[in-house]
XYZ file of C-alpha atoms in Angstrom:
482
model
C 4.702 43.640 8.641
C 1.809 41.338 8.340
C 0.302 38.448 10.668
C 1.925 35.545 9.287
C -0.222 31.953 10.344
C 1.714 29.395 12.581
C 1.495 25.869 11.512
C 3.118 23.186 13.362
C 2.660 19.492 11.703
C 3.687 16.494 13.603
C 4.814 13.528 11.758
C 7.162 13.704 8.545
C 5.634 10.975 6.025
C 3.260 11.595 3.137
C 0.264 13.966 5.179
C 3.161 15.787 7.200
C 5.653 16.666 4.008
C 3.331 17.240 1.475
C 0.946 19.464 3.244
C 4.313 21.338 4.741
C 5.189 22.393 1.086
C 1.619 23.548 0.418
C 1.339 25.526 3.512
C 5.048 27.261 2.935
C 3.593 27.691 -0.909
C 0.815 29.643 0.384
C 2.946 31.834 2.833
C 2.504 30.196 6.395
C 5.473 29.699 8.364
C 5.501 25.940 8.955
C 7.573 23.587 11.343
C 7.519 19.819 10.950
C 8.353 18.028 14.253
C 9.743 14.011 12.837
C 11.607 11.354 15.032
C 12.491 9.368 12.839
C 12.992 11.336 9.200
C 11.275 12.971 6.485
C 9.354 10.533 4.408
C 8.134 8.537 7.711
C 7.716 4.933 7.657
C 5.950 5.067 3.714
C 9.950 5.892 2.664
C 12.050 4.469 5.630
C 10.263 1.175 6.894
C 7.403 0.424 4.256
C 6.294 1.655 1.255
C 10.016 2.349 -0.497
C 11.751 -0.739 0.887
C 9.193 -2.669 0.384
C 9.029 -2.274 -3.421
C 12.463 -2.223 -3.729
C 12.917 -5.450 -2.350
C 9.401 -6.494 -4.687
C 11.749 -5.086 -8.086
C 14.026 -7.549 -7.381
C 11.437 -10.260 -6.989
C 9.773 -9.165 -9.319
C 12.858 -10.196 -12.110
C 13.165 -13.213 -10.869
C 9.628 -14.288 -11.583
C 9.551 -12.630 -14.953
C 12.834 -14.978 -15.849
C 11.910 -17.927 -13.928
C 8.047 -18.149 -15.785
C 8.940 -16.819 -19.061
C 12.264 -17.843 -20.262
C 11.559 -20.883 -21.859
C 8.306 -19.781 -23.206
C 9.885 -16.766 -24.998
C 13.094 -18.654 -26.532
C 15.833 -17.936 -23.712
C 18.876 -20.160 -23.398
C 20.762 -20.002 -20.039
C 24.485 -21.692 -20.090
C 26.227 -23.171 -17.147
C 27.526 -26.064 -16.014
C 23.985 -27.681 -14.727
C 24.240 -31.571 -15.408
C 21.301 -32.992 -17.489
C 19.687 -34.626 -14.351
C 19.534 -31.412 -12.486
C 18.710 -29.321 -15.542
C 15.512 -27.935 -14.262
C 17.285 -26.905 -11.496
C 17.150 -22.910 -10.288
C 20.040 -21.445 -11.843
C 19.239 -17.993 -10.792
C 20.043 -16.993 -7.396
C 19.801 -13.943 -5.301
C 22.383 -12.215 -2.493
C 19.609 -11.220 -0.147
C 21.934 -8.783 1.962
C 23.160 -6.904 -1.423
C 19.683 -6.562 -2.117
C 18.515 -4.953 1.606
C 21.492 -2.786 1.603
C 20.179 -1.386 -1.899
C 16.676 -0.730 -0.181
C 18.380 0.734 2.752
C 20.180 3.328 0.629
C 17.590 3.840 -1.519
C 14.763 5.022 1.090
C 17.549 6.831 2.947
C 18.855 8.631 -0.239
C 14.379 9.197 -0.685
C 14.401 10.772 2.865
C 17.318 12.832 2.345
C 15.797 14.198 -0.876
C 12.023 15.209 0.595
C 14.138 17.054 3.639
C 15.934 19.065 0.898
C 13.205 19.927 -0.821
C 11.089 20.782 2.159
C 13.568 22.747 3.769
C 14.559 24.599 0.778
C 10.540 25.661 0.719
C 11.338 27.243 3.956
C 9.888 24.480 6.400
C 11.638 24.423 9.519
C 12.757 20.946 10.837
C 12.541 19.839 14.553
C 14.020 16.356 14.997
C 12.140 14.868 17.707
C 8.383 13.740 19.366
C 5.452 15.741 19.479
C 2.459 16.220 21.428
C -0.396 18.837 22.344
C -0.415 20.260 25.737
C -3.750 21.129 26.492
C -6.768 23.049 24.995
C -6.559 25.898 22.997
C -5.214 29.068 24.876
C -7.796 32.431 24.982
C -6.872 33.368 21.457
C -7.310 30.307 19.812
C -3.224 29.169 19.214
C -2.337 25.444 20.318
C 1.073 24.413 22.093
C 2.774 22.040 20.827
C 5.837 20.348 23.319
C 8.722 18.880 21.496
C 11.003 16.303 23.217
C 14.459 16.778 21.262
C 16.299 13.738 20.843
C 19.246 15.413 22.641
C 16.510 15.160 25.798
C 15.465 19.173 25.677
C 11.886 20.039 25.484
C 10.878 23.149 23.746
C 7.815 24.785 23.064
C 5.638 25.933 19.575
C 2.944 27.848 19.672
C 0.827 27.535 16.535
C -2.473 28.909 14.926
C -3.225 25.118 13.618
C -1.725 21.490 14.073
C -1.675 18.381 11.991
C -1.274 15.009 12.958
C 0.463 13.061 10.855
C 2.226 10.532 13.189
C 1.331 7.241 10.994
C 1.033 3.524 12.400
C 3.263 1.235 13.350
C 2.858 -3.431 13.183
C 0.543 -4.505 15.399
C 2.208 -7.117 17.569
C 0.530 -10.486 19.215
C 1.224 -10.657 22.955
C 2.029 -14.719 22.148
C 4.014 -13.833 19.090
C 6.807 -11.086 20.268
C 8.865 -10.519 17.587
C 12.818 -10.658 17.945
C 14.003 -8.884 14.850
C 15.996 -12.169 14.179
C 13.155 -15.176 13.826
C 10.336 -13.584 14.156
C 9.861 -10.499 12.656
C 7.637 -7.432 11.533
C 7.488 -5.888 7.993
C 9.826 -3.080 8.932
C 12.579 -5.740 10.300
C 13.378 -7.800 7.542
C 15.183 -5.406 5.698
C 18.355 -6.468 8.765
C 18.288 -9.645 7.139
C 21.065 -11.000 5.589
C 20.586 -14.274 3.977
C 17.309 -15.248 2.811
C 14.461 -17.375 4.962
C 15.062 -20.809 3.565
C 11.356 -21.710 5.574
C 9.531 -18.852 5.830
C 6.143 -18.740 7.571
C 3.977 -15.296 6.820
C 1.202 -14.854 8.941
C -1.746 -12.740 7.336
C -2.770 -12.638 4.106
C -4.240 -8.728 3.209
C -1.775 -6.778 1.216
C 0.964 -6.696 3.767
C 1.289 -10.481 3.745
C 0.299 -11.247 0.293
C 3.173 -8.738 -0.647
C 6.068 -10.404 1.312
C 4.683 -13.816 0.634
C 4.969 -13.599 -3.025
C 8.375 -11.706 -3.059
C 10.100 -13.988 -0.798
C 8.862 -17.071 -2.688
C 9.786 -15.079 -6.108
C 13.703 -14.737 -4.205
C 13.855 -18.808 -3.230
C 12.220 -19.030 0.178
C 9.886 -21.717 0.182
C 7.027 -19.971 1.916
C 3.925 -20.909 3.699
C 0.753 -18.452 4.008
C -0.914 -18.534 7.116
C -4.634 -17.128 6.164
C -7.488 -16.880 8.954
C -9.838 -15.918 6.105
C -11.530 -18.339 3.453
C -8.855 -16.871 0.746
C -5.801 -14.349 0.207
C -6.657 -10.446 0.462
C -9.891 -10.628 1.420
C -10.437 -6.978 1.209
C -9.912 -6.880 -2.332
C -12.148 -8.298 -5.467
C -12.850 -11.797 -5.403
C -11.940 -12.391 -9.025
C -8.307 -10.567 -8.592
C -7.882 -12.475 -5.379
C -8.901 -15.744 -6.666
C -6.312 -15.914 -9.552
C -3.499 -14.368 -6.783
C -4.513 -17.062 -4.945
C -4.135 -19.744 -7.655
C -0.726 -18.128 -8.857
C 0.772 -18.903 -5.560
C -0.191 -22.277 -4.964
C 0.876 -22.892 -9.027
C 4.094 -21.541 -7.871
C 4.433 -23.768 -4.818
C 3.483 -21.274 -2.027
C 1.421 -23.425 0.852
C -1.915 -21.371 1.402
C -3.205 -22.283 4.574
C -7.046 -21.138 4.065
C -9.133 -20.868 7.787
C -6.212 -21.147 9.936
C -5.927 -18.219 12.854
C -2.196 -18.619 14.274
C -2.697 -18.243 17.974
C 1.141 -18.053 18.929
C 4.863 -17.830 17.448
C 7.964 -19.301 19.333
C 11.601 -19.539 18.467
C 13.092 -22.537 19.155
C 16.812 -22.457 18.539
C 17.080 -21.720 15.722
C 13.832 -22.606 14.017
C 10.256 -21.153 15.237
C 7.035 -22.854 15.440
C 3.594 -21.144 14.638
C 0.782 -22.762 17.033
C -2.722 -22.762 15.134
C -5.735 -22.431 17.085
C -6.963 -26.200 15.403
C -4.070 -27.582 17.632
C -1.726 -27.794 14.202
C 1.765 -26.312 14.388
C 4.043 -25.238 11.681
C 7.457 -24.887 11.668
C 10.276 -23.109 9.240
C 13.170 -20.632 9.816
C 11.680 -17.676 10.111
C 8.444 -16.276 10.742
C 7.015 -12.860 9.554
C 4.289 -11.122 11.629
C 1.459 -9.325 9.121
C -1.021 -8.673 11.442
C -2.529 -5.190 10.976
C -1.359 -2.020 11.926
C -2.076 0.299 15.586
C -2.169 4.132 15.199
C 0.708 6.178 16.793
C -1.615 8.386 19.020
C -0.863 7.400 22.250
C 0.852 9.827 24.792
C 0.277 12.755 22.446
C -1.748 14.475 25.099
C -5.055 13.922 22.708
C -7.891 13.725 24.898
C -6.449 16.769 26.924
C -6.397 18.871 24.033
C -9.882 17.654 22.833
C -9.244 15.351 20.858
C -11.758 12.483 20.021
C -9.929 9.010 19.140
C -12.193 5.908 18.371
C -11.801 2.547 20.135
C -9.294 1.431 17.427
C -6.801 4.283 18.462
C -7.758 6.296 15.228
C -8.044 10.187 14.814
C -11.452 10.621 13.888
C -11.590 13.720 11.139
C -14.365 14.592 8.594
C -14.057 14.870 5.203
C -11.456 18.006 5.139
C -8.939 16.443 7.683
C -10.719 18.252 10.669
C -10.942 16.543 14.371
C -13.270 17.388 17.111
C -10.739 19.945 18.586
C -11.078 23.563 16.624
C -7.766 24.605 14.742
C -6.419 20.519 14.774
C -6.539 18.197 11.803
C -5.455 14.710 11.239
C -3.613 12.832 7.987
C -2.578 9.805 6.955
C -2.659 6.415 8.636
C -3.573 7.699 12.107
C -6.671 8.615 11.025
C -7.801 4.931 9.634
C -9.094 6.347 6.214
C -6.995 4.386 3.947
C -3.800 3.327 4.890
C -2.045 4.633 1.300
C 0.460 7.387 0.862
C -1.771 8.959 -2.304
C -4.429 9.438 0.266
C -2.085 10.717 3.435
C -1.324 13.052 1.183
C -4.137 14.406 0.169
C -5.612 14.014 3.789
C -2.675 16.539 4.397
C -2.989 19.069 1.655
C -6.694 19.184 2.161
C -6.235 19.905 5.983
C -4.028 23.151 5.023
C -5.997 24.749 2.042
C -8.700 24.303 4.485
C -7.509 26.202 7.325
C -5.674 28.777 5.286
C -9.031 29.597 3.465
C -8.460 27.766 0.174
C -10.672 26.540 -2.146
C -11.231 22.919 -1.411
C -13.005 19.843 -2.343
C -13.759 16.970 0.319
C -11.829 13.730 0.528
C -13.745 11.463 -2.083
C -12.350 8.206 -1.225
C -14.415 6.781 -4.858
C -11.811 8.343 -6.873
C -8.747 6.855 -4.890
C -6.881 4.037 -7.062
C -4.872 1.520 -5.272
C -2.427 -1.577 -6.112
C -1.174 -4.897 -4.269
C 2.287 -5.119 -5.507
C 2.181 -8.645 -5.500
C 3.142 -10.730 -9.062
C 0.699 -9.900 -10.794
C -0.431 -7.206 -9.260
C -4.131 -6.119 -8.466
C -4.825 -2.436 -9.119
C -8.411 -1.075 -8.173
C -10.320 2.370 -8.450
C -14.226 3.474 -7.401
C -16.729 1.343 -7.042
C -16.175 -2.350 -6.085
C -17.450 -5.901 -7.339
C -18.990 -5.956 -3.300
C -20.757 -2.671 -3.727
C -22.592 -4.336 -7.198
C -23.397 -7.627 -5.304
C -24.515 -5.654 -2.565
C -27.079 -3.894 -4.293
C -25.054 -0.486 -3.171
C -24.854 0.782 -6.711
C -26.888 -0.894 -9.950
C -23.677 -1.827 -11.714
C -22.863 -3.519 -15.409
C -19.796 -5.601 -14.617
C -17.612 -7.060 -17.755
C -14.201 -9.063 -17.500
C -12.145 -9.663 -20.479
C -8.980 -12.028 -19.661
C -5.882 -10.946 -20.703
C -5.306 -14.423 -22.360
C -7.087 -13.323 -25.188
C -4.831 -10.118 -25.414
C -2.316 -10.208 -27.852
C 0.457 -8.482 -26.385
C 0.354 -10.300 -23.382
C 0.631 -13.683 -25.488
C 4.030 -12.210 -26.877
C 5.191 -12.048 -23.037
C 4.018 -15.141 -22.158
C 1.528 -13.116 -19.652
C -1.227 -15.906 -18.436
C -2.813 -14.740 -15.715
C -5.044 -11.207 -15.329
C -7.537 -9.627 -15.935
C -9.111 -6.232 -16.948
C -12.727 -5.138 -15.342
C -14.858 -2.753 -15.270
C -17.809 -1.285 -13.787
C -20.044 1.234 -15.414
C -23.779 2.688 -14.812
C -26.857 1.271 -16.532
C -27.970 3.639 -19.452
C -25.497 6.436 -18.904
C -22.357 3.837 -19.783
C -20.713 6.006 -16.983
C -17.580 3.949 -15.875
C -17.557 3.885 -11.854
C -15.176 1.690 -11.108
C -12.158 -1.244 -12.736
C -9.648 -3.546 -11.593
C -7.107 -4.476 -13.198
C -4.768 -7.724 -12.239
C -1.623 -7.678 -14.498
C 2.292 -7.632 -14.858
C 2.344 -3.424 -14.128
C -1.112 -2.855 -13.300
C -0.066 0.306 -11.296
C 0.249 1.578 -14.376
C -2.797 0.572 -16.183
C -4.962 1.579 -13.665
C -4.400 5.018 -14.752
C -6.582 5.554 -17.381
C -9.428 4.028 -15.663
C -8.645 6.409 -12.357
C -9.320 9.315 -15.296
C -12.147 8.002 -16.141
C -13.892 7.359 -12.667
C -12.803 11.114 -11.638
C -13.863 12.382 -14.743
C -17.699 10.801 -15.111
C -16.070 9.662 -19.201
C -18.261 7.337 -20.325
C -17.086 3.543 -22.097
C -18.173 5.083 -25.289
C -15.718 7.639 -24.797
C -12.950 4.885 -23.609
C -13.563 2.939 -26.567
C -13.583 5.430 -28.755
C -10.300 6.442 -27.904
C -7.388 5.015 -29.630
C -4.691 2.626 -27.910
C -1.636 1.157 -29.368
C -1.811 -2.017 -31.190
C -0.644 -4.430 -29.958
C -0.376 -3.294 -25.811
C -2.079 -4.253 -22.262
C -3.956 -1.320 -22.789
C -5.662 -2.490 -25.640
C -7.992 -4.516 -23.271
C -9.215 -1.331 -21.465
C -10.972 -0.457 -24.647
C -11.646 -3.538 -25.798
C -13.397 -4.030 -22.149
C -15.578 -0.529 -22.627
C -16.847 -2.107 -26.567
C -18.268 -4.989 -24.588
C -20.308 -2.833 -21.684
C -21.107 -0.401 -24.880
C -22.492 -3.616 -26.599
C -24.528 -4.868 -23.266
C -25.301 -1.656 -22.300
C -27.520 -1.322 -26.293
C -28.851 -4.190 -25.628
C -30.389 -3.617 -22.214
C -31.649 -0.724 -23.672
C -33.536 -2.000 -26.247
């Protein structure tokens, strides 16, 4: 019988599941050590619930900006003075039960499918015990939740082990008042006064959703706008969709502490201001789950965030360990834990593989409309980090999105002077998760906006703008040339 290779991956979400079913596909024998279930916080606590909850959000906006518009009569017993009253409602704790099941019933179905690959489960916590041992295998200790430790030995170990919300020492939250992203799915009637504070995609997200469902929300922002990691253009008309709306942006304002009083809570500003609603939601970043793993023992170099530092095939400084997914600090998106995670296996089992190549990566704010963004950035062109021609085409002028009574969005791209080479797009849009895709081809594939606007679309569609965006860089591109 042959020497079969050990794997032992700690850490069930995105890098620990998927690269489990590549290593049993290629004939390893692999364990998976998870707490809390398969799927990890990206199913249970983030990812899945959150977009659940977002679907229903997301139908109330479409009905509440677009009804009248597009010819839709709504009968009940409103009198004429209160006629522009909301006569759509929502039964917050119907919909949180619904995203419970849902990323349960998600959790239930990776664990089938990984087990029926042959992946061994361990329910419990993980760590390394020491350095390698004279022939090269790692230890692994696993603290059962029934209290038992056991011990794996293994050939090679990835980290998958994820992040949890980082928490202010002057904003604790309760779970009731004050609370982090993965506690408002307990919830069960929705924040009349809600106060987010931080605006990336985590805040932005829950901002616009719970505003969408009837809370009247307020924005707490330390930056000079929303989502200021994303383009300036896509954030801009976010930004201007949420005040339209009646969402208070607070632009410049740090929140220095949260406290519940009775049953309210007040957010202290450092400018001496204070704010006050019903509840408060904490969207502060997130901290790495790498402490008391036994890291540094084992060789293990972490930077000062708490991060797994790995190179570009999901190696660490210690020989035969790897690292995926949000513990590393790459980029805190399931596509990419992933692929941290599959990368890390054909790797050590002697694959064929390519490097991470974060350029090709495609990512979305699921926020109304949402912002979807691959390669190269607007930043990188203003920075002088890559010679750039930039074109936006609003999707006012698009005639499909006139039909819906679509206003806001755009479609941009980025391609290379001369060559027409598209390097990079955003696109900010009803769906834009979706119509990112053809632009993510494009990036990975070097096509060219000759070739995108040469290709047909559907008449009339969203998609129609892609092309209609490549005609114009085609057109600037000729005349820079001549």
């Amino acid at each position: 019988m042959g020497y079969v290779t050990r794997i032992v991956i700690i850490g069930g979400g995105p890098g620990g599941y998927e690269a489990a079913l590549v290593a049993a596909q290629l004939g390893a024998e692999v364990t998976v050590v998870d707490r809390d279930g398969l799927g990890g916080a990206s199913v249970l606590t983030d990812c899945v619930p959150s977009k659940t909850l977002i679907a229903t959000a997301e139908v109330m906006t479409t009905f509440d900006s677009s009804y009248e518009e597009l010819g839709i009569i709504v009968a009940d017993d409103t009198p004429p003075l209160e006629r522009a009253a909301r006569v759509v409602g929502v039964d917050l704790g119907k919909v949180n039960r619904r995203v419970k099941r849902l990323a349960l019933a998600q959790s239930h179905d990776i664990t089938a499918s990984v087990t029926r690959a042959g992946v061994k489960v361990e329910r419990g916590r993980g760590s390394l015990e020491g350095p390698p041992s004279a022939g090269g295998t790692r230890t692994v200790l696993v603290e059962r939740t029934d209290g038992t430790v056991e011990r794996l030995t293994a050939d090679a170990v990835l980290i998958a082990t994820g992040a949890r919300p980082r928490e202010l020492e002057d904003a604790r939250p309760d779970g009731e008042r004050i609370l982090t992203w993965t506690q408002v799915y307990d919830l069960d009637e929705l924040p009349s006064e809600l106060i987010v504070v931080g605006s990336g995609v985590t805040g932005a997200e829950f901002a616009g959703a719970y505003q969408a469902l009837g809370s009247t929300v307020t924005l707490v922002s330390s930056r000079d706008r929303v989502l200021p990691g994303e383009d300036p253009d896509a954030a801009a008309v976010l930004e201007d969709v949420f005040r339209r709306r009646g969402m208070n942006v607070m632009a410049r304002s740090r929140a220095q502490s949260v406290k519940r009083i009775g049953d309210r809570v007040e957010v202290a500003l450092a400018d001496g201001r204070v704010i006050s609603g019903t509840h408060c939601l904490m969207a502060v970043g997130a901290i790495p789950n790498t402490t008391g793993m036994g890291l540094e023992e084992a060789g293990v170099k972490v930077t000062d965030s708490g991060h797994i530092w790995t190179d570009k095939v999901s190696r660490t400084s210690a020989p035969g360990v790897y690292a995926a997914g949000d513990v590393t600090g790459v980029f805190a998106l399931a596509s990419v834990a992933a692929m941290q995670g599959r990368i890390a296996v054909y790797h050590f089992l002697g694959e064929t593989v390519s490097p991470l190549n974060l350029k090709t990566v495609s990512s979305n704010v699921f926020t109304d409309p949402e912002i979807a963004t691959v390669g190269y950035t607007q930043a990188d062109v203003d920075t002088q980090r890559i010679e750039a021609n930039v074109v936006k085409l609003p999707l006012l002028r698009n005639p499909r999105a006139k039909m819906q009574g679509i206003r806001d969005g755009f479609v941009k791209l980025l391609c290379r002077p001369g060559t027409g080479i598209v390097v990079g797009g955003v696109v900010v849009a009803p769906k834009a998760s979706e119509l990112i895709h053809p632009i993510s081809i494009a990036v990975d594939n070097n096509l060219t906006v000759d070739q995108i606007a040469n290709t047909f679309t559907v008449y009339p569609s969203l998609s129609g703008s892609i092309a209609e965006v490549a005609r114009q860089l085609h057109s600037r591109k000729t005349i820079e040339r001549d």
